[in-house]
Coordinates of C-alpha atoms in Angstrom, one line a residue:
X1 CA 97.3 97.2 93.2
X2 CA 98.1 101.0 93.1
X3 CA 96.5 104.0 94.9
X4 CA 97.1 107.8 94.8
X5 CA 99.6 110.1 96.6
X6 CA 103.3 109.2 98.1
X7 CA 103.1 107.4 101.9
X8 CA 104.8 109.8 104.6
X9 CA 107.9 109.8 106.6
X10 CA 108.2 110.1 109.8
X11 CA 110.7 110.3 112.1
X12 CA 111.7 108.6 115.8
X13 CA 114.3 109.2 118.0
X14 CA 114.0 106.1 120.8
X15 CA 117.3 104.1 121.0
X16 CA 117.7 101.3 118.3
X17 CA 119.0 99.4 120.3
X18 CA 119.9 96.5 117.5
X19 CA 122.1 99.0 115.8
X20 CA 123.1 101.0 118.6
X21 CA 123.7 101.7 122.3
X22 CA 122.8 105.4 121.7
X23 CA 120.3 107.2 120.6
X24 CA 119.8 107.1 116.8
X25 CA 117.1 108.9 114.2
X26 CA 114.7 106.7 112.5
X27 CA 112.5 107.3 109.9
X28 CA 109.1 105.2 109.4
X29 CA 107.0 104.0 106.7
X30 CA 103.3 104.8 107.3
X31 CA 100.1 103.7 105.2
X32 CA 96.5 104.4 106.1
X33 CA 94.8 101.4 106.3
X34 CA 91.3 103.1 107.7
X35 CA 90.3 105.6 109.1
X36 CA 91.4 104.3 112.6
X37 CA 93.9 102.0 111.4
X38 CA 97.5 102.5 109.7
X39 CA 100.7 100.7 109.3
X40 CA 104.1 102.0 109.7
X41 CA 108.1 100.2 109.9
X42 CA 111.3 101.2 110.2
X43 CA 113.0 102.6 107.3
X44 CA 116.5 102.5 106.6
X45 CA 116.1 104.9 103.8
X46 CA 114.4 106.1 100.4
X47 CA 116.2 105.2 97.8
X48 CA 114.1 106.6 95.0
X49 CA 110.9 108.8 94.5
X50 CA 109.4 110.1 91.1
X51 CA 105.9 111.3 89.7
X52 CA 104.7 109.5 86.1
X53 CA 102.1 111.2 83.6
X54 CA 99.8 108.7 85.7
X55 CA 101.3 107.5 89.8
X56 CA 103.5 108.7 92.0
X57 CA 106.3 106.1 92.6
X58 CA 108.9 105.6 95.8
X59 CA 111.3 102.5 96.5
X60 CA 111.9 102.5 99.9
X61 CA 114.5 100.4 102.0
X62 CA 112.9 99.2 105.1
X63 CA 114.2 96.9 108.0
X64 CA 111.7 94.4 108.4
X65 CA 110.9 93.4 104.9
X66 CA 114.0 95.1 102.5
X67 CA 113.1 96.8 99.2
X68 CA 109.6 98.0 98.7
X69 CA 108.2 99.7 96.0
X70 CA 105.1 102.2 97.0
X71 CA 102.6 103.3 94.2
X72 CA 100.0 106.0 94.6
X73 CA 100.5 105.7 98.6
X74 CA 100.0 101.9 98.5
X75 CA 102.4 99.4 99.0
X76 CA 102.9 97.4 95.9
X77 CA 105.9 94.3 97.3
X78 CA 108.0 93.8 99.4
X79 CA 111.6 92.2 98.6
X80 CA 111.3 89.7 101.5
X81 CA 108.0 88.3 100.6
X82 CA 106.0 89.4 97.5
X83 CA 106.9 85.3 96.1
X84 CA 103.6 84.8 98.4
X85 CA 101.4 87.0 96.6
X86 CA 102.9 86.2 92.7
X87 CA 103.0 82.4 93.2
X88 CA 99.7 82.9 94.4
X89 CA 98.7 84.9 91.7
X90 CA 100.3 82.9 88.6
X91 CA 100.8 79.0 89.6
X92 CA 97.1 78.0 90.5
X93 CA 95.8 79.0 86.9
X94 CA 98.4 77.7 84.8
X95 CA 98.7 74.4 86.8
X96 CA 94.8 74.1 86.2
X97 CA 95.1 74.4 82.7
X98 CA 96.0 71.2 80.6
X99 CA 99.0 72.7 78.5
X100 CA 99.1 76.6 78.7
X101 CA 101.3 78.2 76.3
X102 CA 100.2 81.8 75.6
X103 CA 99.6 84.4 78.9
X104 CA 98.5 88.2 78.7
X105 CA 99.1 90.3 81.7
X106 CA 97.1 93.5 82.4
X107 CA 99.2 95.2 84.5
X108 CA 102.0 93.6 86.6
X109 CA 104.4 96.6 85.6
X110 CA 107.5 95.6 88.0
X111 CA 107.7 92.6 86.2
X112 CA 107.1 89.6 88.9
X113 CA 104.2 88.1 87.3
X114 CA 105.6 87.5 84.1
X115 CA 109.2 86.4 86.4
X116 CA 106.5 83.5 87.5
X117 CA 104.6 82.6 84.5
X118 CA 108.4 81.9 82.3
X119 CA 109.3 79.0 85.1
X120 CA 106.6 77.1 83.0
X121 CA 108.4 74.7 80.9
X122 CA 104.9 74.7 78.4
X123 CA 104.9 78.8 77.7
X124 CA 105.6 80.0 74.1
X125 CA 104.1 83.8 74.9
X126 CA 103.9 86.2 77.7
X127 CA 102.5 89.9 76.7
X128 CA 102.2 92.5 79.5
X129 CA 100.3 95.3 79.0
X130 CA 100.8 98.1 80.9
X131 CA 99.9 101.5 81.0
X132 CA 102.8 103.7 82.5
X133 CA 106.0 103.3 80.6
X134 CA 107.6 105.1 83.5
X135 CA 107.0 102.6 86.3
X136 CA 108.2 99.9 83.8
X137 CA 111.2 101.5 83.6
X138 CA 111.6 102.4 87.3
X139 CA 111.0 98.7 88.4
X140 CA 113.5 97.6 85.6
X141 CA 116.1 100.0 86.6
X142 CA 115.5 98.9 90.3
X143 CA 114.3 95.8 90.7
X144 CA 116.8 93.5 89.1
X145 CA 115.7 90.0 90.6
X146 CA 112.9 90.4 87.3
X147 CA 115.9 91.1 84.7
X148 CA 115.5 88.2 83.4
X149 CA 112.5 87.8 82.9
X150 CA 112.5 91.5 80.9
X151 CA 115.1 89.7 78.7
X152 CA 113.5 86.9 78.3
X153 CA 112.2 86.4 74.0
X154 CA 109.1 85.0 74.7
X155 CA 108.1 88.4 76.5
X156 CA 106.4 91.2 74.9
X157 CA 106.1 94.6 76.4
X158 CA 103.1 96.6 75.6
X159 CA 102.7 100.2 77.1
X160 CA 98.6 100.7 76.5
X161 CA 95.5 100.9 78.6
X162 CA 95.2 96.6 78.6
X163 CA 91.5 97.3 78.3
X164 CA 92.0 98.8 75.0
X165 CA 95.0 96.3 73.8
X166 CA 92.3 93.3 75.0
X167 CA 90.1 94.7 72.2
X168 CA 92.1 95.3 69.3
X169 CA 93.8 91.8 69.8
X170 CA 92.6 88.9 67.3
X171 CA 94.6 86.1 69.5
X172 CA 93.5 84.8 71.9
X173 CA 95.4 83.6 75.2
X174 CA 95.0 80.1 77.2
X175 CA 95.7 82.2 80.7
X176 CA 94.5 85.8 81.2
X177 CA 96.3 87.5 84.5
X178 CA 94.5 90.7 86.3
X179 CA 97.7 92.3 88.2
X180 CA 96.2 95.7 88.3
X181 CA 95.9 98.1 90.7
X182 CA 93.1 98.3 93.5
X183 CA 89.8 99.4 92.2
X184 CA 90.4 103.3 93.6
X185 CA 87.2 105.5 93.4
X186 CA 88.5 107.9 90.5
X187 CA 91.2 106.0 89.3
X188 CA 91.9 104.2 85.4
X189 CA 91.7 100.2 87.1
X190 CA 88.5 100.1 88.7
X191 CA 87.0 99.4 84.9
X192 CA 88.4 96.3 84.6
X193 CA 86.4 94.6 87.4
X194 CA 83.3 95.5 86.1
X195 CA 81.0 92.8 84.3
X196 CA 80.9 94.6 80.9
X197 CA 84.6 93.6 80.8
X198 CA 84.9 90.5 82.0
X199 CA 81.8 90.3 79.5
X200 CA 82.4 91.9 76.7
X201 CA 86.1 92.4 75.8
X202 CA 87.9 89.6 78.6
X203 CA 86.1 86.7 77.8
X204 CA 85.6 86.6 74.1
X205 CA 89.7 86.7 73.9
X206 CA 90.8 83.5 76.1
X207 CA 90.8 79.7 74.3
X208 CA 88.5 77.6 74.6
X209 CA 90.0 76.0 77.9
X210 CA 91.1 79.7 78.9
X211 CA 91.1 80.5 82.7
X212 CA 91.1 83.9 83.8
X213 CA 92.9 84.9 87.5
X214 CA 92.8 88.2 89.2
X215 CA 94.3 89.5 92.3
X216 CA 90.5 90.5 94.5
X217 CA 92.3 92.5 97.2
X218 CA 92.1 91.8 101.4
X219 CA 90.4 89.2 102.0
X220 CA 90.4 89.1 106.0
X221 CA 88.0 89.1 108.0
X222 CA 87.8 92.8 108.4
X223 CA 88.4 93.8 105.1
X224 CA 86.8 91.2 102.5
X225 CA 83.5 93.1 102.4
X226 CA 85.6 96.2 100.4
X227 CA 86.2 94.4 97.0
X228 CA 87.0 90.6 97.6
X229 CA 82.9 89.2 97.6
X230 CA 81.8 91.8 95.0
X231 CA 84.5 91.1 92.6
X232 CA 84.1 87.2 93.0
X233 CA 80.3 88.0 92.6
X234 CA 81.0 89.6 89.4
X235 CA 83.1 87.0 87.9
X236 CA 80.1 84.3 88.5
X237 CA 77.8 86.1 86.5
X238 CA 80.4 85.4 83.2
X239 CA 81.9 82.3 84.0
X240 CA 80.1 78.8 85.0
X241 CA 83.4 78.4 87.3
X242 CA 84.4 80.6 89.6
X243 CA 86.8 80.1 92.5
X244 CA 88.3 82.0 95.5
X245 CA 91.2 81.7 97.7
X246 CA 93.5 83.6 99.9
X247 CA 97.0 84.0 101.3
X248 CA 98.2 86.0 104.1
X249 CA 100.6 88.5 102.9
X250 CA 102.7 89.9 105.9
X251 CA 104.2 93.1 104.1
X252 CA 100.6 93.9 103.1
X253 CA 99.3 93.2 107.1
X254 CA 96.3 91.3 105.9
X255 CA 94.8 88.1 104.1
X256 CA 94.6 88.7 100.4
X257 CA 92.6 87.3 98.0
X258 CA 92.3 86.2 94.4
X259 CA 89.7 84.8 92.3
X260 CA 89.9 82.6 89.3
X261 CA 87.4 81.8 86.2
X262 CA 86.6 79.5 83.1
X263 CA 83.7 78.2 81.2
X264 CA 85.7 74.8 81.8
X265 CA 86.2 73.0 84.9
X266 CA 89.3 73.2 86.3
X267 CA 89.5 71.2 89.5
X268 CA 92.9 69.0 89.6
X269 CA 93.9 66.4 92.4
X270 CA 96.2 67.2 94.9
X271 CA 98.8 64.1 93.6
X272 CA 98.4 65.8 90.2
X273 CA 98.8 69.2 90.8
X274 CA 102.5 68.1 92.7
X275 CA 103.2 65.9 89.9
X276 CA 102.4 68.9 87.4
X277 CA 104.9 71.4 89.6
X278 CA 107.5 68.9 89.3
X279 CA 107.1 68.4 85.3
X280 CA 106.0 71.6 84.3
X281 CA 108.0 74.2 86.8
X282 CA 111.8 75.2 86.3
X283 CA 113.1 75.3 89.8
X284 CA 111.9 75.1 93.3
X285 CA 108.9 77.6 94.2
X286 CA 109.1 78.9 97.7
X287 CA 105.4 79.0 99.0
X288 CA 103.3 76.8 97.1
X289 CA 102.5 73.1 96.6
X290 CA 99.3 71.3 96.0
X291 CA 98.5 71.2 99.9
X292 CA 99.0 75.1 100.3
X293 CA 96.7 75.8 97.2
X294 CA 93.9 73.3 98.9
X295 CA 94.4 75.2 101.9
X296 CA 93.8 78.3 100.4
X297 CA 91.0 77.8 98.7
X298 CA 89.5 76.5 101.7
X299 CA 87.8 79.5 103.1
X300 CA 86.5 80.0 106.7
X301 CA 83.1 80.2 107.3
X302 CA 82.7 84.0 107.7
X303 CA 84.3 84.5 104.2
X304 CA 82.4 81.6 102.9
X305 CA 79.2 82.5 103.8
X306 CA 80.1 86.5 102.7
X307 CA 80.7 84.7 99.2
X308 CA 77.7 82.9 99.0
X309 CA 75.4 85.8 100.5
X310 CA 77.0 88.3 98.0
X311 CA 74.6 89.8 96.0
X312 CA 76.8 93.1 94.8
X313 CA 77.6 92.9 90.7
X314 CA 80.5 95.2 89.6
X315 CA 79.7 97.9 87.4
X316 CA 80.7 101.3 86.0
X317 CA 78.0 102.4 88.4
X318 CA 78.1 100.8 91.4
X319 CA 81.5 99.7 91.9
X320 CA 83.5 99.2 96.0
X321 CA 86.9 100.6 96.3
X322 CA 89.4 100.3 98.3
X323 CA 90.2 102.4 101.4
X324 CA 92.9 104.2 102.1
X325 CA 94.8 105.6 99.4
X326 CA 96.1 108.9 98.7
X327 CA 98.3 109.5 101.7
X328 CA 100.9 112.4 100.9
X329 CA 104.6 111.8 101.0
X330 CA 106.7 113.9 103.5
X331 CA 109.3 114.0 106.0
X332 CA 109.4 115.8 109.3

């Protein structure tokens, strides 16, 4: 999930009145959403900002929802709530699969996803492939909840496009995660949406009970229509089963939405899924259970029927990007 170009700064001076009697300077957080729409909180301060060979990076310190790291203008997580989006992201596939041992990770550079997949008692192997050494290190240096996880020796670091890693690779992996940045029109990610990939290189490299899971971006009911239907399109013209579900994700002020995909069914009872958390997961997982994965992959009826009506296939040619990136970072 990464854009172009820092978020800006901007700053206030109305009484806090939660800090202060008096008047106090505040500086906000502000992301363009659409053209008519942004997002902005409180900031307590930026703690750090750098430019890599490929994104522009900032941490930022907010009130509302703590650490935050920003990538390309777009935020990334937030400390008081990204567990909604990675559970999301990780548990579903691997409690589908019968006995999941070996993960590879195309993207997921600050490190959560892989934080996720190592509470399962049944993984031997976790490989994340990522392409910019430089956030790698920035997220290691600043967001220690994932230390472990960094540490951990059955994790394997990879610093490569993960469309090229993907190829040269003989193995091949029971779980395959996309944690990648947004499909941005002129940016590296959007080619690993496209059919040809899923195709061509993805497919051919997961086991025969393999699942692959991707994040699909907003999924609201504004927003699923940029890259949500299309990429869940695309993914049921490779797999026999394909299946959608969503989350709302407060930091990110909308629904979002992820899709997962096997030749191999992959459909588990409620009773089992719970009793698979419970055998399979070290420790307690803050937001989801059997009931809350039903939940979200059941799908109101505009999204539904946007699913079903979507006739959009992801290519190097006609691909849907996201809105809203490349905001410039400044303070006034």
């Amino acid at each position: 999930m990464f854009g172009n170009g820092f978020p800006e700064i901007h700053k206030d001076t109305t009484p806090i009145q939660t800090l202060h009697s008096n008047q106090q300077e505040c500086h906000w957080y502000e992301e363009t959403i659409d053209d008519d729409l942004k997002w902005s909180f409180a900031l307590n301060s930026v703690l750090h900002k750098g430019t890599s060979e490929y994104q522009d990076i900032a941490l930022l310190d907010t009130k509302r929802f703590g650490k935050v790291l920003v990538i390309d203008g777009k935020m990334q997580s937030a400390e008081r709530d990204e567990f909604i989006y990675h559970e999301c992201l990780i548990h579903p596939a691997l409690l589908c699969h019968p006995n999941p041992k070996t993960v590879f990770i195309m993207g997921g550079g600050e490190g959560s996803a892989a934080r996720e997949i190592l509470k399962h008692k049944t993984i031997e192997k976790v490989v994340m492939c990522d392409i910019d050494q430089e956030v790698v290190d920035f997220c290691r240096r600043f967001l220690t909840v994932n230390s472990d996880a960094f540490c951990n020796k059955k994790f394997e670091l990879v610093i490569k496009d993960a469309k090229v890693e993907l190829e040269k690779r003989e193995e091949k992996f029971d779980i395959i995660v996309g944690d990648l940045a947004d499909p941005v029109e002129g940016g590296p990610c959007y080619q690993l949406y496209t059919k040809s990939f899923y195709q061509n290189i993805l497919k051919p490299k997961l086991t025969p009970n393999g699942i692959f899971v991707t994040q699909a971006g907003p999924a609201g009911i504004f927003t699923h229509k940029e890259v949500f239907t299309s990429i869940y399109n695309t993914l049921k013209q490779v797999f026999k089963h394909v299946k959608a579900y969503t989350a709302h994700v407060p930091s990110f002020a909308d629904t979002w939405g992820w899709v997962m995909a096997s030749d191999q069914e992959f459909e588990v009872e409620v009773n089992e899924m719970d009793q698979r958390i419970e055998e399979r997961v070290k420790g307690e997982l803050m937001y989801l259970n059997a009931p809350s994965f039903l939940s979200a992959a059941t799908l109101n009826k505009t999204i539904s029927l946007a699913l079903e009506k979507e006739t959009e296939v992801y290519s190097e040619e006609n691909a849907r990007f996201i809105h809203g990136h490349g905001v410039a970072y400044r303070h006034t």
